[in-house]
Amino acid sequence: MRFIGNKERLVDWIYSVIEKNNIKGELFFDFFSGTASVGKFFKAKGYQVISSDLLYFSYVLQRAYIKNNTYPTFNRLINNIDITSTFLFADNYELVIEYLNSLEGYEGFIFQNYAPTKTEHLEKPRMYFTDENAKKIDAIRIKIEEWKEKEFINEDEYFILLATLIEAIGFFSNILGVYGAFKKNWDRRALKPFKLKPISTIESQKEHFVFNQSSLDLLDKFKYDIIYLDPPYNHRQYAPNYHLLETIAKYDNPIIKGVSGMREYKEQKSTFCNKVTALRDLETICKSTNYKYILLSYNNEGLMPQDDIVNIMSKYGDVKIEEYDYLRFKSNSNGDAKFKKFIKEQIYILKRENRR
Ligand SMILES: C[S@@+](CC[C@H](N)C(=O)[O-])C[C@H]1O[C@@H](n2cnc3c(N)ncnc32)[C@H](O)[C@@H]1O
């Protein structure tokens, strides 16, 4: 999924750092979960995972990938709706996806507010989705909620379907990467007819716990072996940049404002987007005695200077830094051309002394 700071391509390196430094443990806290990429990887490796994020759509992904331990059966739903398949060997989940993909579009909140026809009166009519795709998204979102209300699907199945929808949105959005603005002209991806694709679930015998709150408030809840920190690296808050995913996940008809139709996000502001409060809260985390190791992902362009991070961490134990040259594609300041840039990805390792 396109998400700033998604560690999908770095998880193998993170794991190799853990192995190289002989870091052992069973309880892994994915403190800034985002797309849940890191939690997914460590769950599949056999760890017990705790994860949390301020964003609700992240919680939806965490529910589907981390907390849920089985492939969905949809037994109850299949007996309650009329599904016929064009695929010979489709399983129930695939049949449900096919059913949702074939729904007639509906003129709901997304169509009314984020597609051009109904926003024509605005100075800049919103072009996040084509009319047809917006109607499709509304129809699917409403159907998932209806099935939950009728108890045709259980909680796990509900979150798997919501996560399936959230994962699909980016492939049809007319944006440059984040939802803070839409493109002036239609991108090819936005013109394709909207379609869901099944997501993969991860089997596990362990109980995993996921949350939708500030992780700072979870420091005392468990005794962690590894706390993995992947905070925002700069001033940009995540909530406004992903407001549309949040609204589709919640589907709560929020009051929206401005050219991009943004929802209120004051409760979702992160203290890690400001140097002073980021350093203060990094210290709060390090000070806790409920962990063995902290692994902090950061890079050499982040808000918190390396010296300050090391000074804080070394009050609480031994600190080591591992580095990795990471090739990143960045938009230039006009947002169109792309150029290659090497960023130094870093992992700070803190081994806690005097653990409680
Ligand atoms: C760099 S991203 C994490 C990316 C993630 N590791 C991934 O692979 O997708 C930072 C995330 O931290 C979340 N966040 C910021 N402050 C937080 C806090 N105090 N508690 C929980 N999550 C927070 C943001 O919403 C965002 O999703």
CSV table of C-alpha atoms and ligand atoms in Angstrom, one decimal:
chain,number,residue,atom,x,y,z
A,1,MET,CA,0.0,0.0,0.0
A,2,ARG,CA,1.2,3.5,-0.8
A,3,PHE,CA,1.9,5.0,2.6
A,4,ILE,CA,4.6,7.4,3.7
A,5,GLY,CA,7.2,5.4,5.7
A,6,ASN,CA,5.7,2.0,4.8
A,7,LYS,CA,8.5,-0.5,5.9
A,8,GLU,CA,7.3,-3.4,3.7
A,9,ARG,CA,10.6,-3.2,1.7
A,10,LEU,CA,12.7,-2.9,4.8
A,11,VAL,CA,11.4,-5.6,7.1
A,12,ASP,CA,14.0,-8.2,6.0
A,13,TRP,CA,16.7,-5.7,6.9
A,14,ILE,CA,15.1,-4.9,10.2
A,15,TYR,CA,15.0,-8.7,10.9
A,16,SER,CA,18.6,-9.1,9.9
A,17,VAL,CA,19.6,-6.4,12.4
A,18,ILE,CA,17.7,-8.3,15.1
A,19,GLU,CA,19.5,-11.5,14.3
A,20,LYS,CA,22.9,-9.9,13.9
A,21,ASN,CA,22.6,-8.3,17.3
A,22,ASN,CA,21.4,-11.5,18.9
A,23,ILE,CA,18.2,-9.8,20.1
A,24,LYS,CA,15.9,-12.4,21.5
A,25,GLY,CA,12.2,-12.1,22.5
A,26,GLU,CA,8.6,-13.2,22.0
A,27,LEU,CA,6.5,-10.1,22.6
A,28,PHE,CA,6.9,-7.5,19.9
A,29,PHE,CA,5.2,-4.1,20.1
A,30,ASP,CA,4.7,-2.3,16.7
A,31,PHE,CA,4.3,1.1,18.3
A,32,PHE,CA,3.5,3.1,15.1
A,33,SER,CA,1.7,0.5,13.1
A,34,GLY,CA,0.6,2.4,9.9
A,35,THR,CA,0.0,-0.2,7.3
A,36,ALA,CA,0.8,-3.0,9.8
A,37,SER,CA,3.6,-4.2,7.5
A,38,VAL,CA,6.1,-4.7,10.4
A,39,GLY,CA,3.5,-6.4,12.7
A,40,LYS,CA,2.5,-8.7,9.8
A,41,PHE,CA,6.1,-9.7,9.2
A,42,PHE,CA,6.9,-10.4,12.9
A,43,LYS,CA,3.6,-12.3,13.4
A,44,ALA,CA,4.5,-14.5,10.5
A,45,LYS,CA,7.9,-15.1,12.2
A,46,GLY,CA,6.1,-16.4,15.3
A,47,TYR,CA,6.2,-13.4,17.6
A,48,GLN,CA,3.2,-12.4,19.7
A,49,VAL,CA,2.4,-8.9,18.4
A,50,ILE,CA,0.9,-5.8,20.0
A,51,SER,CA,0.2,-2.9,17.7
A,52,SER,CA,-1.5,0.5,17.7
A,53,ASP,CA,-1.9,3.6,15.6
A,54,LEU,CA,-3.8,6.9,16.0
A,55,LEU,CA,-5.5,6.3,12.6
A,56,TYR,CA,-8.7,4.2,12.4
A,57,PHE,CA,-8.0,2.8,9.0
A,58,SER,CA,-4.7,1.5,10.4
A,59,TYR,CA,-6.7,-0.2,13.1
A,60,VAL,CA,-8.8,-1.8,10.4
A,61,LEU,CA,-5.7,-3.3,8.8
A,62,GLN,CA,-4.3,-4.4,12.2
A,63,ARG,CA,-7.6,-6.1,13.0
A,64,ALA,CA,-7.5,-8.0,9.7
A,65,TYR,CA,-3.8,-8.9,9.5
A,66,ILE,CA,-2.6,-9.0,13.2
A,67,LYS,CA,-5.5,-9.9,15.5
A,68,ASN,CA,-7.3,-12.2,13.1
A,69,ASN,CA,-5.6,-15.6,13.0
A,70,THR,CA,-7.7,-17.5,10.4
A,71,TYR,CA,-8.8,-17.4,6.8
A,72,PRO,CA,-12.4,-16.3,6.8
A,73,THR,CA,-15.2,-18.8,6.0
A,74,PHE,CA,-18.2,-16.4,5.5
A,75,ASN,CA,-20.4,-19.5,6.1
A,76,ARG,CA,-23.3,-17.5,7.5
A,77,LEU,CA,-23.2,-14.9,4.8
A,78,ILE,CA,-23.1,-17.4,2.0
A,79,ASN,CA,-26.3,-19.0,3.3
A,80,ASN,CA,-28.0,-15.6,3.4
A,81,ILE,CA,-27.3,-14.1,0.0
A,82,ASP,CA,-27.7,-15.1,-3.5
A,83,ILE,CA,-24.2,-15.7,-4.9
A,84,THR,CA,-23.3,-17.4,-8.1
A,85,SER,CA,-19.8,-17.4,-9.4
A,86,THR,CA,-18.2,-17.1,-12.8
A,87,PHE,CA,-15.0,-18.8,-11.3
A,88,LEU,CA,-15.0,-22.5,-11.1
A,89,PHE,CA,-12.9,-23.0,-7.9
A,90,ALA,CA,-13.7,-19.8,-6.0
A,91,ASP,CA,-13.7,-20.2,-2.2
A,92,ASN,CA,-16.3,-18.3,0.0
A,93,TYR,CA,-14.1,-15.2,0.5
A,94,GLU,CA,-13.5,-14.9,-3.3
A,95,LEU,CA,-17.2,-15.4,-3.9
A,96,VAL,CA,-18.0,-12.5,-1.5
A,97,ILE,CA,-15.4,-10.3,-3.2
A,98,GLU,CA,-17.0,-11.1,-6.6
A,99,TYR,CA,-20.4,-10.3,-5.2
A,100,LEU,CA,-19.2,-6.9,-3.8
A,101,ASN,CA,-17.5,-6.1,-7.1
A,102,SER,CA,-20.7,-6.7,-9.0
A,103,LEU,CA,-22.9,-4.4,-6.9
A,104,GLU,CA,-24.7,-1.5,-8.6
A,105,GLY,CA,-23.1,1.9,-7.6
A,106,TYR,CA,-24.8,4.0,-4.9
A,107,GLU,CA,-24.8,7.8,-4.6
A,108,GLY,CA,-23.5,8.0,-1.1
A,109,PHE,CA,-21.1,10.2,0.9
A,110,ILE,CA,-18.0,9.5,-1.3
A,111,PHE,CA,-19.9,10.2,-4.5
A,112,GLN,CA,-21.5,13.3,-3.0
A,113,ASN,CA,-18.2,14.8,-1.8
A,114,TYR,CA,-15.2,13.4,-3.6
A,115,ALA,CA,-16.2,13.0,-7.3
A,116,PRO,CA,-16.7,15.7,-9.8
A,117,THR,CA,-20.4,15.8,-10.7
A,118,LYS,CA,-21.8,16.5,-7.2
A,119,THR,CA,-19.0,18.9,-6.4
A,120,GLU,CA,-19.3,20.9,-9.6
A,121,HIS,CA,-20.5,24.0,-7.6
A,122,LEU,CA,-17.0,24.2,-5.9
A,123,GLU,CA,-14.3,26.4,-7.2
A,124,LYS,CA,-12.3,23.2,-7.8
A,125,PRO,CA,-14.7,20.3,-8.3
A,126,ARG,CA,-13.1,17.3,-6.4
A,127,MET,CA,-11.5,14.7,-8.5
A,128,TYR,CA,-10.4,12.0,-6.1
A,129,PHE,CA,-12.4,9.4,-7.8
A,130,THR,CA,-14.5,9.2,-11.0
A,131,ASP,CA,-18.2,9.3,-10.4
A,132,GLU,CA,-18.6,5.6,-11.2
A,133,ASN,CA,-15.8,4.5,-8.9
A,134,ALA,CA,-17.0,6.7,-6.1
A,135,LYS,CA,-20.5,5.2,-6.4
A,136,LYS,CA,-18.9,1.7,-6.3
A,137,ILE,CA,-17.0,2.5,-3.2
A,138,ASP,CA,-20.2,3.8,-1.5
A,139,ALA,CA,-22.1,0.7,-2.5
A,140,ILE,CA,-19.5,-1.7,-1.2
A,141,ARG,CA,-18.9,0.2,2.1
A,142,ILE,CA,-22.7,0.3,2.8
A,143,LYS,CA,-23.1,-3.4,2.0
A,144,ILE,CA,-20.3,-4.4,4.4
A,145,GLU,CA,-22.0,-2.4,7.2
A,146,GLU,CA,-25.4,-3.8,6.4
A,147,TRP,CA,-24.0,-7.4,6.6
A,148,LYS,CA,-22.5,-6.6,10.0
A,149,GLU,CA,-25.7,-5.1,11.3
A,150,LYS,CA,-27.7,-8.2,10.2
A,151,GLU,CA,-25.0,-10.4,11.8
A,152,PHE,CA,-24.4,-12.1,8.5
A,153,ILE,CA,-20.6,-11.6,9.2
A,154,ASN,CA,-18.6,-11.8,12.4
A,155,GLU,CA,-16.2,-9.2,13.6
A,156,ASP,CA,-13.2,-10.8,12.0
A,157,GLU,CA,-15.0,-11.1,8.6
A,158,TYR,CA,-16.2,-7.5,8.9
A,159,PHE,CA,-12.6,-6.2,9.4
A,160,ILE,CA,-11.3,-8.4,6.6
A,161,LEU,CA,-13.8,-6.9,4.2
A,162,LEU,CA,-13.1,-3.4,5.4
A,163,ALA,CA,-9.3,-4.0,5.0
A,164,THR,CA,-9.9,-5.4,1.5
A,165,LEU,CA,-11.7,-2.2,0.6
A,166,ILE,CA,-9.0,0.1,2.2
A,167,GLU,CA,-6.2,-1.8,0.4
A,168,ALA,CA,-8.0,-1.3,-2.9
A,169,ILE,CA,-8.7,2.5,-2.7
A,170,GLY,CA,-5.1,3.6,-3.5
A,171,PHE,CA,-5.1,1.8,-6.8
A,172,PHE,CA,-8.0,4.0,-8.0
A,173,SER,CA,-7.3,7.3,-6.4
A,174,ASN,CA,-6.5,10.4,-8.5
A,175,ILE,CA,-3.6,11.6,-6.2
A,176,LEU,CA,0.1,11.9,-6.2
A,177,GLY,CA,0.5,9.6,-3.2
A,178,VAL,CA,-1.3,11.3,-0.4
A,179,TYR,CA,-4.9,12.6,0.0
A,180,GLY,CA,-4.0,16.1,0.9
A,181,ALA,CA,-4.8,17.1,-2.7
A,182,PHE,CA,-6.2,15.5,-5.9
A,183,LYS,CA,-4.7,15.8,-9.4
A,184,LYS,CA,-6.0,18.3,-11.9
A,185,ASN,CA,-6.2,15.8,-14.6
A,186,TRP,CA,-7.2,12.1,-14.5
A,187,ASP,CA,-4.4,9.7,-13.7
A,188,ARG,CA,-4.7,6.4,-15.6
A,189,ARG,CA,-5.1,4.5,-12.4
A,190,ALA,CA,-8.2,6.5,-11.4
A,191,LEU,CA,-9.9,5.7,-14.7
A,192,LYS,CA,-9.9,1.9,-14.3
A,193,PRO,CA,-13.1,0.4,-13.0
A,194,PHE,CA,-13.0,-0.1,-9.2
A,195,LYS,CA,-12.3,-3.7,-8.1
A,196,LEU,CA,-11.5,-5.4,-4.8
A,197,LYS,CA,-8.9,-8.1,-4.6
A,198,PRO,CA,-8.6,-10.6,-1.8
A,199,ILE,CA,-6.0,-9.8,0.9
A,200,SER,CA,-3.9,-12.5,2.6
A,201,THR,CA,-4.5,-13.3,6.2
A,202,ILE,CA,-1.8,-14.7,8.5
A,203,GLU,CA,-2.5,-17.9,10.6
A,204,SER,CA,-1.2,-18.0,14.1
A,205,GLN,CA,-1.9,-19.9,17.4
A,206,LYS,CA,-1.0,-16.9,19.5
A,207,GLU,CA,-3.3,-14.1,20.8
A,208,HIS,CA,-2.4,-10.7,19.3
A,209,PHE,CA,-3.7,-7.4,20.5
A,210,VAL,CA,-4.4,-4.3,18.4
A,211,PHE,CA,-5.4,-0.8,19.4
A,212,ASN,CA,-6.5,2.6,18.0
A,213,GLN,CA,-5.0,5.0,20.4
A,214,SER,CA,-1.7,6.7,21.2
A,215,SER,CA,0.8,4.0,21.9
A,216,LEU,CA,2.3,6.1,24.7
A,217,ASP,CA,-0.7,5.1,26.7
A,218,LEU,CA,0.1,1.4,26.2
A,219,LEU,CA,3.6,1.4,27.7
A,220,ASP,CA,2.4,-0.1,31.0
A,221,LYS,CA,0.0,-2.6,29.5
A,222,PHE,CA,2.4,-5.4,28.7
A,223,LYS,CA,6.0,-6.5,29.4
A,224,TYR,CA,7.5,-6.1,25.9
A,225,ASP,CA,10.6,-7.8,24.7
A,226,ILE,CA,11.0,-5.5,21.7
A,227,ILE,CA,9.4,-2.2,21.2
A,228,TYR,CA,9.7,-1.2,17.5
A,229,LEU,CA,9.5,2.6,16.9
A,230,ASP,CA,8.8,4.0,13.5
A,231,PRO,CA,7.6,7.5,14.2
A,232,PRO,CA,6.8,10.2,11.6
A,233,TYR,CA,10.1,11.6,10.4
A,234,ASN,CA,9.0,15.2,9.7
A,235,HIS,CA,6.4,17.9,10.4
A,236,ARG,CA,3.7,16.4,8.1
A,237,GLN,CA,0.9,14.9,10.2
A,238,TYR,CA,-0.5,11.6,8.9
A,239,ALA,CA,-4.2,12.2,9.6
A,240,PRO,CA,-4.8,15.1,7.0
A,241,ASN,CA,-2.7,13.2,4.4
A,242,TYR,CA,-4.9,10.1,4.6
A,243,HIS,CA,-8.2,11.7,5.5
A,244,LEU,CA,-10.1,10.0,2.8
A,245,LEU,CA,-9.0,6.5,3.9
A,246,GLU,CA,-10.1,7.4,7.4
A,247,THR,CA,-13.5,8.6,6.2
A,248,ILE,CA,-14.1,5.4,4.1
A,249,ALA,CA,-13.0,3.2,7.0
A,250,LYS,CA,-15.3,5.1,9.5
A,251,TYR,CA,-18.0,6.0,7.0
A,252,ASP,CA,-19.4,8.5,9.6
A,253,ASN,CA,-20.5,11.4,7.4
A,254,PRO,CA,-18.1,13.9,8.9
A,255,ILE,CA,-18.2,17.6,8.5
A,256,ILE,CA,-15.6,18.3,5.9
A,257,LYS,CA,-13.7,21.5,4.8
A,258,GLY,CA,-11.6,23.1,2.2
A,259,VAL,CA,-10.5,22.2,-1.3
A,260,SER,CA,-9.7,18.6,-0.4
A,261,GLY,CA,-12.8,18.1,1.8
A,262,MET,CA,-10.8,17.3,4.9
A,263,ARG,CA,-12.3,16.0,8.2
A,264,GLU,CA,-11.3,17.3,11.6
A,265,TYR,CA,-8.2,15.6,13.0
A,266,LYS,CA,-7.1,17.5,16.1
A,267,GLU,CA,-7.4,14.3,18.2
A,268,GLN,CA,-5.1,12.5,15.8
A,269,LYS,CA,-2.1,14.9,15.9
A,270,SER,CA,1.1,13.2,16.6
A,271,THR,CA,3.7,14.7,19.0
A,272,PHE,CA,6.4,13.1,16.9
A,273,CYS,CA,5.9,15.7,14.2
A,274,ASN,CA,7.6,18.3,16.3
A,275,LYS,CA,11.2,18.2,17.4
A,276,VAL,CA,10.7,19.2,21.0
A,277,THR,CA,7.7,17.0,21.7
A,278,ALA,CA,9.2,14.1,19.7
A,279,LEU,CA,12.4,14.1,21.9
A,280,ARG,CA,10.3,14.5,25.0
A,281,ASP,CA,8.1,11.5,24.2
A,282,LEU,CA,11.1,9.4,23.0
A,283,GLU,CA,12.4,9.9,26.5
A,284,THR,CA,9.1,8.9,28.0
A,285,ILE,CA,9.3,5.6,26.0
A,286,CYS,CA,12.9,4.9,26.8
A,287,LYS,CA,12.3,5.7,30.5
A,288,SER,CA,9.7,2.9,30.8
A,289,THR,CA,11.0,-0.2,32.5
A,290,ASN,CA,8.7,-2.6,30.6
A,291,TYR,CA,10.9,-3.6,27.8
A,292,LYS,CA,14.2,-5.3,27.0
A,293,TYR,CA,15.0,-3.6,23.6
A,294,ILE,CA,13.9,-0.6,21.7
A,295,LEU,CA,14.5,-0.5,18.0
A,296,LEU,CA,14.0,2.9,16.5
A,297,SER,CA,13.8,3.3,12.7
A,298,TYR,CA,14.7,6.8,11.6
A,299,ASN,CA,16.8,8.4,8.9
A,300,ASN,CA,19.4,11.1,8.6
A,301,GLU,CA,16.8,13.6,7.4
A,302,GLY,CA,14.5,13.2,10.4
A,303,LEU,CA,13.4,16.0,12.8
A,304,MET,CA,15.2,14.5,15.8
A,305,PRO,CA,19.0,15.0,15.5
A,306,GLN,CA,21.2,11.9,15.9
A,307,ASP,CA,23.1,13.4,18.9
A,308,ASP,CA,19.9,14.1,20.8
A,309,ILE,CA,18.5,10.6,20.2
A,310,VAL,CA,21.8,9.0,21.4
A,311,ASN,CA,22.0,11.3,24.4
A,312,ILE,CA,18.4,10.3,25.5
A,313,MET,CA,18.8,6.6,24.8
A,314,SER,CA,22.1,6.2,26.5
A,315,LYS,CA,20.7,7.3,29.8
A,316,TYR,CA,18.8,4.0,29.9
A,317,GLY,CA,21.2,1.5,28.5
A,318,ASP,CA,23.7,0.6,25.7
A,319,VAL,CA,23.0,2.2,22.3
A,320,LYS,CA,24.1,1.1,18.8
A,321,ILE,CA,23.2,2.4,15.4
A,322,GLU,CA,22.8,0.2,12.2
A,323,GLU,CA,22.6,1.9,8.8
A,324,TYR,CA,21.4,1.1,5.4
A,325,ASP,CA,21.6,3.1,2.1
A,326,TYR,CA,18.1,3.1,0.8
A,327,LEU,CA,17.2,4.3,-2.7
A,328,ARG,CA,14.1,6.4,-2.6
A,329,PHE,CA,12.2,7.9,-5.5
A,330,LYS,CA,11.1,11.4,-4.6
A,331,SER,CA,8.9,13.9,-6.4
A,332,ASN,CA,10.5,17.2,-7.1
A,333,SER,CA,9.1,20.4,-5.7
A,334,ASN,CA,6.5,20.7,-8.5
A,335,GLY,CA,5.3,17.3,-7.7
A,336,ASP,CA,5.7,15.8,-11.2
A,337,ALA,CA,9.2,14.6,-12.2
A,338,LYS,CA,10.8,11.9,-10.1
A,339,PHE,CA,14.5,11.7,-9.1
A,340,LYS,CA,16.5,9.1,-7.2
A,341,LYS,CA,17.9,9.8,-3.9
A,342,PHE,CA,19.9,7.8,-1.4
A,343,ILE,CA,18.6,8.1,2.2
A,344,LYS,CA,20.4,6.6,5.1
A,345,GLU,CA,17.9,4.5,6.9
A,346,GLN,CA,18.9,3.9,10.5
A,347,ILE,CA,18.0,1.6,13.3
A,348,TYR,CA,18.9,2.7,16.8
A,349,ILE,CA,19.1,-0.2,19.2
A,350,LEU,CA,18.7,0.4,22.9
A,351,LYS,CA,19.3,-2.5,25.3
A,352,ARG,CA,17.5,-1.6,28.6
A,353,GLU,CA,19.5,-1.7,31.8
A,354,ASN,CA,17.7,-2.1,35.1
A,355,ARG,CA,14.6,-3.6,33.7
A,356,ARG,CA,11.7,-3.9,36.2
B,1,LIG,C1,6.2,6.2,9.7
B,1,LIG,S1,4.6,5.7,9.9
B,1,LIG,C2,4.7,4.1,10.4
B,1,LIG,C3,4.8,3.2,9.1
B,1,LIG,C4,4.7,1.7,9.5
B,1,LIG,N1,5.8,1.2,10.2
B,1,LIG,C5,4.4,1.0,8.2
B,1,LIG,O1,5.3,0.1,7.8
B,1,LIG,O2,3.4,1.2,7.5
B,1,LIG,C6,4.1,6.5,11.4
B,1,LIG,C7,2.8,6.1,12.0
B,1,LIG,O3,2.7,6.5,13.4
B,1,LIG,C8,1.4,6.9,13.7
B,1,LIG,N2,1.5,7.7,15.0
B,1,LIG,C9,2.0,8.9,15.2
B,1,LIG,N3,2.0,9.2,16.5
B,1,LIG,C10,1.5,8.1,17.1
B,1,LIG,C11,1.2,7.8,18.5
B,1,LIG,N4,1.5,8.6,19.5
B,1,LIG,N5,0.7,6.6,18.8
B,1,LIG,C12,0.3,5.7,17.8
B,1,LIG,N6,0.6,5.9,16.5
B,1,LIG,C13,1.1,7.1,16.1
B,1,LIG,C14,0.9,7.7,12.5
B,1,LIG,O4,-0.5,7.7,12.4
B,1,LIG,C15,1.6,6.8,11.3
B,1,LIG,O5,0.7,5.8,10.9
